[in-house]
PDB file of C-alpha atoms in Angstrom:
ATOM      1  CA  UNK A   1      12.579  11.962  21.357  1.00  0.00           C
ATOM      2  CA  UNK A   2      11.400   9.691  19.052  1.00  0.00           C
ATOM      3  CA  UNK A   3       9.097  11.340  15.948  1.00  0.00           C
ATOM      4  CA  UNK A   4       7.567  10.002  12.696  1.00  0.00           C
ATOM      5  CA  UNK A   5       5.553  11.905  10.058  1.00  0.00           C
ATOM      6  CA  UNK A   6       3.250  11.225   7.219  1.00  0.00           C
ATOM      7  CA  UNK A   7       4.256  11.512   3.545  1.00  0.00           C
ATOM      8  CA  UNK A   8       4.619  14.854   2.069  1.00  0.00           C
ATOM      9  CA  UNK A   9       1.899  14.941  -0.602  1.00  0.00           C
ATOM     10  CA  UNK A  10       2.329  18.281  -2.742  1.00  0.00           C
ATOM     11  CA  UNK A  11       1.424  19.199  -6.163  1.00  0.00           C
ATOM     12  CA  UNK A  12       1.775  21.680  -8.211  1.00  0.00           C
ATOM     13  CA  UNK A  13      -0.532  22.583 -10.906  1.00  0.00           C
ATOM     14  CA  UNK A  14      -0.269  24.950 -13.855  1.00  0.00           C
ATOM     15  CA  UNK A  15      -0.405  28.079 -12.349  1.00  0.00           C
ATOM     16  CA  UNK A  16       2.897  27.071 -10.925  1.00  0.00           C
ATOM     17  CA  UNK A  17       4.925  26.606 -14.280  1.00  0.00           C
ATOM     18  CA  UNK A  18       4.939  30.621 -15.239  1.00  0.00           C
ATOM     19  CA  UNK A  19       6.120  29.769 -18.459  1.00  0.00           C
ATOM     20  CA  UNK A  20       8.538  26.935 -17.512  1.00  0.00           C
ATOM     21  CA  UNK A  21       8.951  22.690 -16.953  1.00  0.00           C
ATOM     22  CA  UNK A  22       9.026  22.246 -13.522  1.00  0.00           C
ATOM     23  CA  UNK A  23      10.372  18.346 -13.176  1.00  0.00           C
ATOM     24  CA  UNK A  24      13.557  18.737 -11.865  1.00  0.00           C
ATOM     25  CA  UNK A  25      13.011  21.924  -9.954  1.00  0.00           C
ATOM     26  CA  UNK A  26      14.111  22.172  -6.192  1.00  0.00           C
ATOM     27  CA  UNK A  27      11.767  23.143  -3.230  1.00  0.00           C
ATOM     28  CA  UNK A  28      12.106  24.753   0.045  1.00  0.00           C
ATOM     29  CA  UNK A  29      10.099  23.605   3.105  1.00  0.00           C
ATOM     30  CA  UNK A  30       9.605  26.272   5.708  1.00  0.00           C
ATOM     31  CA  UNK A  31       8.097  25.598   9.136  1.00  0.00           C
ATOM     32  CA  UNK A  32       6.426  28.569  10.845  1.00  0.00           C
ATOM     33  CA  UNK A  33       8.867  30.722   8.997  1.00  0.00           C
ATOM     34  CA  UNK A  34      11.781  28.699  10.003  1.00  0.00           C
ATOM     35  CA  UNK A  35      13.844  27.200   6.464  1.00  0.00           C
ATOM     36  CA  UNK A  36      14.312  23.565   6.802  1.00  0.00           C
ATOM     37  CA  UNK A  37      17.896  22.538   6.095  1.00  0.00           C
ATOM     38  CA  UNK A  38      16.345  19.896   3.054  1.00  0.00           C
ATOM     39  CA  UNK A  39      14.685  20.628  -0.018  1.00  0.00           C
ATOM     40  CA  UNK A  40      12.335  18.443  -2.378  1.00  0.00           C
ATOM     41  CA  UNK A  41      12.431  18.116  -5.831  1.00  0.00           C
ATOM     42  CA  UNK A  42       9.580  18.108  -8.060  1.00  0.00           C
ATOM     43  CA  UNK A  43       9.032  14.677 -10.458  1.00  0.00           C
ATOM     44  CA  UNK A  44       7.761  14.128 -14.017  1.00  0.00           C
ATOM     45  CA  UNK A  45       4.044  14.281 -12.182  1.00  0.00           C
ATOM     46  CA  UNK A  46       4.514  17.116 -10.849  1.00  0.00           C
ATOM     47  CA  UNK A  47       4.656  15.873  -7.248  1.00  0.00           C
ATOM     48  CA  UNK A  48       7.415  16.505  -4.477  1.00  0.00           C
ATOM     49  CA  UNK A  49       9.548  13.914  -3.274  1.00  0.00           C
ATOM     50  CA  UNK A  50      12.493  14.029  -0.747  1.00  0.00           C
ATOM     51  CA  UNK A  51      16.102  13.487  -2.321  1.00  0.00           C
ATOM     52  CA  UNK A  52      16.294   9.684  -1.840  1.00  0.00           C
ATOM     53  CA  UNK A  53      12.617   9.445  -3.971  1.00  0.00           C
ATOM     54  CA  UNK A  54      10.493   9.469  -0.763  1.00  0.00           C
ATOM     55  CA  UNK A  55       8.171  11.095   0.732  1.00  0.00           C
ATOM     56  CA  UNK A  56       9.037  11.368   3.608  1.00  0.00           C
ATOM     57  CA  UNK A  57      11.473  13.312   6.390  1.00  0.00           C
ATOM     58  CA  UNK A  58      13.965  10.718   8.074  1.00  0.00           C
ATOM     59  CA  UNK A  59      16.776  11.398  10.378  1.00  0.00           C
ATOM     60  CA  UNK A  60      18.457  14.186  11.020  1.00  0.00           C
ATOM     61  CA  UNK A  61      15.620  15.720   8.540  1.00  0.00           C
ATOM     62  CA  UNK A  62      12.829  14.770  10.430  1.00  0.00           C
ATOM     63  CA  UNK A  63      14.519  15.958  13.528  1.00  0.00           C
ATOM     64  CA  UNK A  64      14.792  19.858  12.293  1.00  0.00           C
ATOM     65  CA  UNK A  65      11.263  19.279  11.440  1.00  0.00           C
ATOM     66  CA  UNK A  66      10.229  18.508  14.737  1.00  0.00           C
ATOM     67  CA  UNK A  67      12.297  20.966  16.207  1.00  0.00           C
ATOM     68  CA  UNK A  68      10.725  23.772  14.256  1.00  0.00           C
ATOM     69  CA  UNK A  69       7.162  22.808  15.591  1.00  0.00           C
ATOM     70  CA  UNK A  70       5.552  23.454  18.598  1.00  0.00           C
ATOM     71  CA  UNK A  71       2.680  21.455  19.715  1.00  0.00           C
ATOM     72  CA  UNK A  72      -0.724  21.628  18.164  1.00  0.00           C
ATOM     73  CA  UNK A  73      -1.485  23.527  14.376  1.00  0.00           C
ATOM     74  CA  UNK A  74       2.065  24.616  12.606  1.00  0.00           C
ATOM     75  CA  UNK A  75       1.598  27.259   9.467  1.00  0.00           C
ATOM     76  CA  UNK A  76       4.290  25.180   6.575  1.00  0.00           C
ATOM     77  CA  UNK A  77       5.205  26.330   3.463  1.00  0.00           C
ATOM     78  CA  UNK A  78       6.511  24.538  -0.263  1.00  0.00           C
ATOM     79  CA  UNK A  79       8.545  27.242  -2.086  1.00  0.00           C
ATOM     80  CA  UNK A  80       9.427  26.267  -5.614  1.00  0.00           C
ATOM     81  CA  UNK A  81      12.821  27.337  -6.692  1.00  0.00           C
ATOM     82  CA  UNK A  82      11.957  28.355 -10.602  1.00  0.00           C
ATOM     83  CA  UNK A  83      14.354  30.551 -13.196  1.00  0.00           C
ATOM     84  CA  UNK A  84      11.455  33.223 -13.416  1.00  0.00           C
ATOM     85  CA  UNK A  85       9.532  33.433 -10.335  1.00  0.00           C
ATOM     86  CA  UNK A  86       8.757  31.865  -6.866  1.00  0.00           C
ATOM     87  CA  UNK A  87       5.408  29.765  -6.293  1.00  0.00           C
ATOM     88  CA  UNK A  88       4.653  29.485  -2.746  1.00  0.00           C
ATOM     89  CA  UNK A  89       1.903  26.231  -1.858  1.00  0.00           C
ATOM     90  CA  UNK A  90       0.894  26.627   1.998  1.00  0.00           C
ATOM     91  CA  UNK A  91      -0.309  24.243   4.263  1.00  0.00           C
ATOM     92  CA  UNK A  92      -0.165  22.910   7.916  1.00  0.00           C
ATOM     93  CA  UNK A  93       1.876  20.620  10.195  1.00  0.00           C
ATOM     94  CA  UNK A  94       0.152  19.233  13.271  1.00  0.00           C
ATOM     95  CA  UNK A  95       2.659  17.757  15.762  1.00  0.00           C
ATOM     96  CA  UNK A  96       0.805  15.120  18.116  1.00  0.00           C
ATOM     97  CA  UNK A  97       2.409  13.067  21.290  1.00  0.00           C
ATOM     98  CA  UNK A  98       2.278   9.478  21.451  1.00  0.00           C
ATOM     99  CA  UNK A  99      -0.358   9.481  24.196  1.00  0.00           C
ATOM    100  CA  UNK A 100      -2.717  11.636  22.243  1.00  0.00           C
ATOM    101  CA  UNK A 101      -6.574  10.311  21.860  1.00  0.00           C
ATOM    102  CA  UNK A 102      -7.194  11.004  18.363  1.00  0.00           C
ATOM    103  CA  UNK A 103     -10.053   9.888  16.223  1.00  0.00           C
ATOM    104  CA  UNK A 104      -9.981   9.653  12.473  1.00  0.00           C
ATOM    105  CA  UNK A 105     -13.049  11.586  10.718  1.00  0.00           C
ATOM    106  CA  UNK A 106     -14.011  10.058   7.357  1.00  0.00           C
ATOM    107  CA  UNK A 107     -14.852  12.325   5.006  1.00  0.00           C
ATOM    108  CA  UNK A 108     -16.295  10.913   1.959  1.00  0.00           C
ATOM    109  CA  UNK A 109     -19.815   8.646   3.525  1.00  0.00           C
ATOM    110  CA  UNK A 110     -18.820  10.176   6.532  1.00  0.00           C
ATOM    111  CA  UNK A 111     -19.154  13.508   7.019  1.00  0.00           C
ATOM    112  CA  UNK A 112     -20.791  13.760   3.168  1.00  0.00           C
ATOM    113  CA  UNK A 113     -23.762  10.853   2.806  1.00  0.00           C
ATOM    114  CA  UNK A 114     -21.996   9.077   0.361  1.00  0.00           C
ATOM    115  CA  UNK A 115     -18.608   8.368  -1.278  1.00  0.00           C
ATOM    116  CA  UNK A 116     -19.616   8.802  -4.963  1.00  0.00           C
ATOM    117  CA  UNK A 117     -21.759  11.678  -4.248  1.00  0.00           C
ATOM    118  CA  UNK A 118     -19.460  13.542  -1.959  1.00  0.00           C
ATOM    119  CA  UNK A 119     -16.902  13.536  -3.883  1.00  0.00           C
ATOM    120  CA  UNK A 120     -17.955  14.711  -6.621  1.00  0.00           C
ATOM    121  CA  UNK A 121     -20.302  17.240  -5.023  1.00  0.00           C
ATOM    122  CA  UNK A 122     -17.290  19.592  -4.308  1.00  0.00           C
ATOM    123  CA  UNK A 123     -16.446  19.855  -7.900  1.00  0.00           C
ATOM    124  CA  UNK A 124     -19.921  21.051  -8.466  1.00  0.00           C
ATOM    125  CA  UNK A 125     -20.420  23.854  -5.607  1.00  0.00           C
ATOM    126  CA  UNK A 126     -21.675  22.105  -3.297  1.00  0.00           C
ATOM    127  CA  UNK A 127     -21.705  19.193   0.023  1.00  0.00           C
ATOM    128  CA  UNK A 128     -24.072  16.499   0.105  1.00  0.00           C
ATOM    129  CA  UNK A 129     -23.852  16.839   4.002  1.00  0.00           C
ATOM    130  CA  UNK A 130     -25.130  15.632   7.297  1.00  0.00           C
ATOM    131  CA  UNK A 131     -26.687  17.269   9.503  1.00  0.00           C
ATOM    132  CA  UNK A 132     -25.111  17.534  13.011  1.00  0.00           C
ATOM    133  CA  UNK A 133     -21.696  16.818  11.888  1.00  0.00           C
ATOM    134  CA  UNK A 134     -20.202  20.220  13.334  1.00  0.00           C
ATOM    135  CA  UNK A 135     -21.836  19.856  17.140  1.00  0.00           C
ATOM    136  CA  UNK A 136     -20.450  16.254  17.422  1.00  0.00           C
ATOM    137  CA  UNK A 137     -17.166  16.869  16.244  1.00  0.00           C
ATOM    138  CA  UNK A 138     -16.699  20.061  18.223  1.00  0.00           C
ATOM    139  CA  UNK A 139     -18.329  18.547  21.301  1.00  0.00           C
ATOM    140  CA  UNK A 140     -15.524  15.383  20.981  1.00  0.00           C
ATOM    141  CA  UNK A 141     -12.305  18.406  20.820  1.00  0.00           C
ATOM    142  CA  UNK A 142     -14.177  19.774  23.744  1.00  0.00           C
ATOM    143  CA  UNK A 143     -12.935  16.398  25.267  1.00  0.00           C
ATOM    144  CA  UNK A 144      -9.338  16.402  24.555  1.00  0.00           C
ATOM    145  CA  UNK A 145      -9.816  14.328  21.260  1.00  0.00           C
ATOM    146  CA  UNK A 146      -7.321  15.005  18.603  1.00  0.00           C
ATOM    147  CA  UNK A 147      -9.115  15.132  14.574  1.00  0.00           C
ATOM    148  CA  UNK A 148      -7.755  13.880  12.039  1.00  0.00           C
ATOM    149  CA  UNK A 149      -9.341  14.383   8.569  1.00  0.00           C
ATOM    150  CA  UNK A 150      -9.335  11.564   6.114  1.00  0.00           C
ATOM    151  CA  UNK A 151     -10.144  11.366   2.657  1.00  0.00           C
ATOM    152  CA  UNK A 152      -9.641   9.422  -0.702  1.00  0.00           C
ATOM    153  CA  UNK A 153     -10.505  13.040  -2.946  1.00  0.00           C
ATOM    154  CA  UNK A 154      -7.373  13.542  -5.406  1.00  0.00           C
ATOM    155  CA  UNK A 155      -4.639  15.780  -4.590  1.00  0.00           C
ATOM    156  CA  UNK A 156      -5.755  18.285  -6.542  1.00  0.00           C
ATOM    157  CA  UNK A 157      -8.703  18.983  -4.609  1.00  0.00           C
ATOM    158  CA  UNK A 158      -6.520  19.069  -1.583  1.00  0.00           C
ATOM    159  CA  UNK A 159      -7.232  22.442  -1.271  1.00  0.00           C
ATOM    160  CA  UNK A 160     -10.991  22.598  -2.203  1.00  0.00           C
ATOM    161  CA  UNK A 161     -11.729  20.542   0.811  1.00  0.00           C
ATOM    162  CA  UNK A 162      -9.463  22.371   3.200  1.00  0.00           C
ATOM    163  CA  UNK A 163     -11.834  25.230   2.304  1.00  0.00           C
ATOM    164  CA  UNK A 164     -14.673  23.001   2.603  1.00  0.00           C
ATOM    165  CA  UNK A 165     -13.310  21.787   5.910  1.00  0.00           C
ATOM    166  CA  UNK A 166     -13.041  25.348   7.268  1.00  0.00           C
ATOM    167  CA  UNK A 167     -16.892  26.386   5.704  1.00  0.00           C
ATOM    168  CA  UNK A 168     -18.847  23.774   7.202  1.00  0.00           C
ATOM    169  CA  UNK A 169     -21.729  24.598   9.438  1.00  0.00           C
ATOM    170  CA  UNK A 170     -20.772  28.324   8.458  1.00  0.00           C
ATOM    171  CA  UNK A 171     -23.655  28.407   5.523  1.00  0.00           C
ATOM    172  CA  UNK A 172     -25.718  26.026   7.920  1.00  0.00           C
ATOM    173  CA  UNK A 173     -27.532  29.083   9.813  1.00  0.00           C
ATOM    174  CA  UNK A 174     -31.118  28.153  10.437  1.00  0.00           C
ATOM    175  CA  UNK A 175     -32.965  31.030  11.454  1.00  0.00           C
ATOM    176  CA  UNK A 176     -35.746  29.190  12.544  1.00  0.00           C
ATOM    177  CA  UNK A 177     -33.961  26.705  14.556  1.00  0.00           C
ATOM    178  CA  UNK A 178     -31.816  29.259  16.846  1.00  0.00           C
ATOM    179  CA  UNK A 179     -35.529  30.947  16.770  1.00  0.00           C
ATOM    180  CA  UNK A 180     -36.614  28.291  18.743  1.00  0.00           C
ATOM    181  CA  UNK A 181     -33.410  28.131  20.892  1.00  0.00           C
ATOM    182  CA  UNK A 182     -33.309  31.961  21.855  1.00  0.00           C
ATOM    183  CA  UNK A 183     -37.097  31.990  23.102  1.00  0.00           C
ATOM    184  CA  UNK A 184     -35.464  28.889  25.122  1.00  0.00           C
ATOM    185  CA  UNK A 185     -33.162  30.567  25.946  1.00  0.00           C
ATOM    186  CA  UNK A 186     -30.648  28.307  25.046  1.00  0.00           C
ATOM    187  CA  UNK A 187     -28.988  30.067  22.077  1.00  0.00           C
ATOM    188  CA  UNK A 188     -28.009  33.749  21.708  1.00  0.00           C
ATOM    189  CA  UNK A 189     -25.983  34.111  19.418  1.00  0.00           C
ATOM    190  CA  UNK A 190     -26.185  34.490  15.844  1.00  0.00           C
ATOM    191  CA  UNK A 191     -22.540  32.363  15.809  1.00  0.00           C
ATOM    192  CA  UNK A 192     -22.671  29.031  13.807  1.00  0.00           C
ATOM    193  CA  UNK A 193     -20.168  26.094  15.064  1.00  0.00           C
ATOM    194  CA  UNK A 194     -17.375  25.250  12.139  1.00  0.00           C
ATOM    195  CA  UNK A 195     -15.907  22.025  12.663  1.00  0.00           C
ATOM    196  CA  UNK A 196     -12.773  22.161  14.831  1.00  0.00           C
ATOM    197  CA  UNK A 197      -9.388  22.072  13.036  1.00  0.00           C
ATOM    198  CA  UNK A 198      -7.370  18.807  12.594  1.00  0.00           C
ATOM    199  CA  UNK A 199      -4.955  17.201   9.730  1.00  0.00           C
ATOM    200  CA  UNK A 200      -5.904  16.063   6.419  1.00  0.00           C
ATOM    201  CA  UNK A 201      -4.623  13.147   4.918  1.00  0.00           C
ATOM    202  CA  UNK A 202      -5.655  12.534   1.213  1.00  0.00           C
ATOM    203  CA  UNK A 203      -4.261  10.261  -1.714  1.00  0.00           C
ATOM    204  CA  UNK A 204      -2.116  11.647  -3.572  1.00  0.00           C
ATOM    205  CA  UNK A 205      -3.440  10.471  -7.072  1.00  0.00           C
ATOM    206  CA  UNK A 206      -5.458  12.795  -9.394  1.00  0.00           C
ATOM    207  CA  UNK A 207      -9.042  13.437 -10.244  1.00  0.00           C
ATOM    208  CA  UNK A 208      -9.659  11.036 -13.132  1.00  0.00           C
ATOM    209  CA  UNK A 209      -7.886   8.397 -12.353  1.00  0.00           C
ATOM    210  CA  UNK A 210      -8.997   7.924  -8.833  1.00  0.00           C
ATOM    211  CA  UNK A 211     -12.803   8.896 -10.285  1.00  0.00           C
ATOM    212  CA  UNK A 212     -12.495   6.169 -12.247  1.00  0.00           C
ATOM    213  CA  UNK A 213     -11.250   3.630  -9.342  1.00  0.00           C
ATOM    214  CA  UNK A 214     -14.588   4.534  -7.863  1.00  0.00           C
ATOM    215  CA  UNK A 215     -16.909   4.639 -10.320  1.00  0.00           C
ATOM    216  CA  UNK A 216     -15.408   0.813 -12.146  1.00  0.00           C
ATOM    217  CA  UNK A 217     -16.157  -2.608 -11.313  1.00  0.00           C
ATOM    218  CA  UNK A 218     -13.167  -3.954  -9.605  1.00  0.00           C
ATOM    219  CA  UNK A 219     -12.051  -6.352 -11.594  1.00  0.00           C
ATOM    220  CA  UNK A 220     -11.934  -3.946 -14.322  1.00  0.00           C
ATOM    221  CA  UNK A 221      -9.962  -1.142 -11.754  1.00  0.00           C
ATOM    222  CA  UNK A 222      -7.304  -4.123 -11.023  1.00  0.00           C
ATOM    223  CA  UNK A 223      -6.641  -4.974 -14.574  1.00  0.00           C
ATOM    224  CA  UNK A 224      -5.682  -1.432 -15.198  1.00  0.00           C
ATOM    225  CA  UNK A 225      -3.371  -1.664 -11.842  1.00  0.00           C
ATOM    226  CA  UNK A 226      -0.457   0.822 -12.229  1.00  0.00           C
ATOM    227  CA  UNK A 227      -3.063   3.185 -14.340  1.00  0.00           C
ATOM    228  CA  UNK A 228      -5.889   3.964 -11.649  1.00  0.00           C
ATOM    229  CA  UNK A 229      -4.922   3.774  -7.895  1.00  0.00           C
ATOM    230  CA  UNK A 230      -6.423   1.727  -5.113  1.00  0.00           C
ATOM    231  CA  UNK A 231     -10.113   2.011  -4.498  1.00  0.00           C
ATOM    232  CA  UNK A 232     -11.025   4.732  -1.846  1.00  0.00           C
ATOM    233  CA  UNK A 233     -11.573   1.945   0.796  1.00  0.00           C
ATOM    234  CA  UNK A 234      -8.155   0.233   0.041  1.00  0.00           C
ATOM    235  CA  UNK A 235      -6.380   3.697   0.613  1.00  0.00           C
ATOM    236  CA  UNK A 236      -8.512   4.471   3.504  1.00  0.00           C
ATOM    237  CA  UNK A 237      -7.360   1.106   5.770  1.00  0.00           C
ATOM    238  CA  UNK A 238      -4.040   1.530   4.739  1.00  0.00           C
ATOM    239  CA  UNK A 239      -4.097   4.669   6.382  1.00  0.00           C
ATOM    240  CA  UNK A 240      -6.160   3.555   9.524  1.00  0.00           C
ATOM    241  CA  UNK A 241      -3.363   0.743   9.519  1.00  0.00           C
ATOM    242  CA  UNK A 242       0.056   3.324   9.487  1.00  0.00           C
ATOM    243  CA  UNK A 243      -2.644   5.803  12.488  1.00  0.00           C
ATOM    244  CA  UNK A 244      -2.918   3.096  14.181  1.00  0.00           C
ATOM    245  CA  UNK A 245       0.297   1.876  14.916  1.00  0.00           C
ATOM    246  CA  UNK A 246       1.965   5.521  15.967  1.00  0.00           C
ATOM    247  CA  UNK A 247      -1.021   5.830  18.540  1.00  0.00           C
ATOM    248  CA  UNK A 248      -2.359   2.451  19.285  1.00  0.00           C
ATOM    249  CA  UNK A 249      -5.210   2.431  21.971  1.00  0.00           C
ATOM    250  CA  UNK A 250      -5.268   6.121  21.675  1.00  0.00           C
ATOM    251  CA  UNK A 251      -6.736   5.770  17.906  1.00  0.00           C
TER     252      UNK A 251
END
């Protein structure tokens, strides 16, 4: 079989360091409890990267990957390897076939009514929203589509909109609304739909910088090249580009 994966994009942040540098420091990948016979090291950013400087699984690497997985949602693991104490970062492996129908969900102007607004929203509490997002979504998985998450937020809110992903519709409840829809008799339940699970893929740059990719002219944003990344749309295509090709008409 043949198998190809996105980039590993993990970060650790300061509650990792306990007290010691971290560049340099090994990490283990575990697949549904399963150790992966590689490890990643951590750079001077404080990102992971595969022993050759990559980011991604190849060979005989990406093979034991594969072969730990089963189809569909995989829990994964990053264990750092420090002197004083472990630091465990979780997240999830999806493994897909070729022949998969999968549409790419937008986050930022997407699901959230702008990209300026929603992306800064999160850091303040809240999602500048809209409405319906959860019924149309789940009502496309009802279908056999495959979601897949997409968004140009930094790395370090990586897990801030997993949460997000996982919350909305939840605080969405209108009691007047299902009301209406029980005396129809065409809701009753109290249950509110969450949006159904899929991937995220997000940059792996950091807050200010990529704020600031956003928020500048671009001319100014491509005189600082090498300083603040690609603008959100830039990042986004390339992505839609690499989706693309690993499931063609399916995407």
């Amino acid at each position: 079989a043949k198998y190809a994966c996105s980039e590993f994009n993990v970060h650790f942040g300061r509650d990792a360091k306990m007290g010691q540098p971290l560049a340099g420091l090994t990490v283990q990948v575990w697949i549904n409890n399963t150790l992966m016979p590689f490890t990643l090291l951590v750079d001077s950013s404080m990102q992971c990267i595969m022993q050759d400087g990559t980011r991604q699984p190849k060979g005989s690497d990406l093979a034991a990957l594969a072969g730990a997985m089963r189809k569909g949602a995989n829990a994964m693991r990053y264990r750092l390897q420090g002197d004083r104490a472990l630091y465990d970062v979780d997240a999830a492996a999806f493994l897909w076939s070729r022949g998969d129908r999968v549409i790419v969900c937008d986050i930022d102007g997407t699901l959230t009514r702008s990209d300026v607004i929603g992306y800064s929203a999160h850091v303040l509490g809240y999602e500048y929203m809209h409405e319906g997002v959860t019924e149309a979504l789940t009502h496309l998985a009802d279908n056999g589509y495959k979601l897949l998450f997409l968004s140009a937020r930094p790395i370090t809110a990586a897990n801030a909109t997993r949460s997000f992903l996982l919350q909305v519709g939840m605080s969405a409840r209108d009691t007047t609304v299902q009301a209406v829809g029980r005396g129809l008799g065409l809701h009753t339940s109290d249950s509110v739909l969450a949006l159904p699970r899929g991937p995220l893929l997000t940059t792996g740059s950091r807050s200010l910088p990529l704020l600031a990719s956003v928020m500048l002219p671009a001319s100014v944003a491509q005189a600082a090249s090498g300083i603040i990344p690609d603008s959100p749309a830039r990042f986004k295509a390339g992505v839609l580009s690499k989706v693309s090709s690993l499931f063609g008409e399916g995407v």
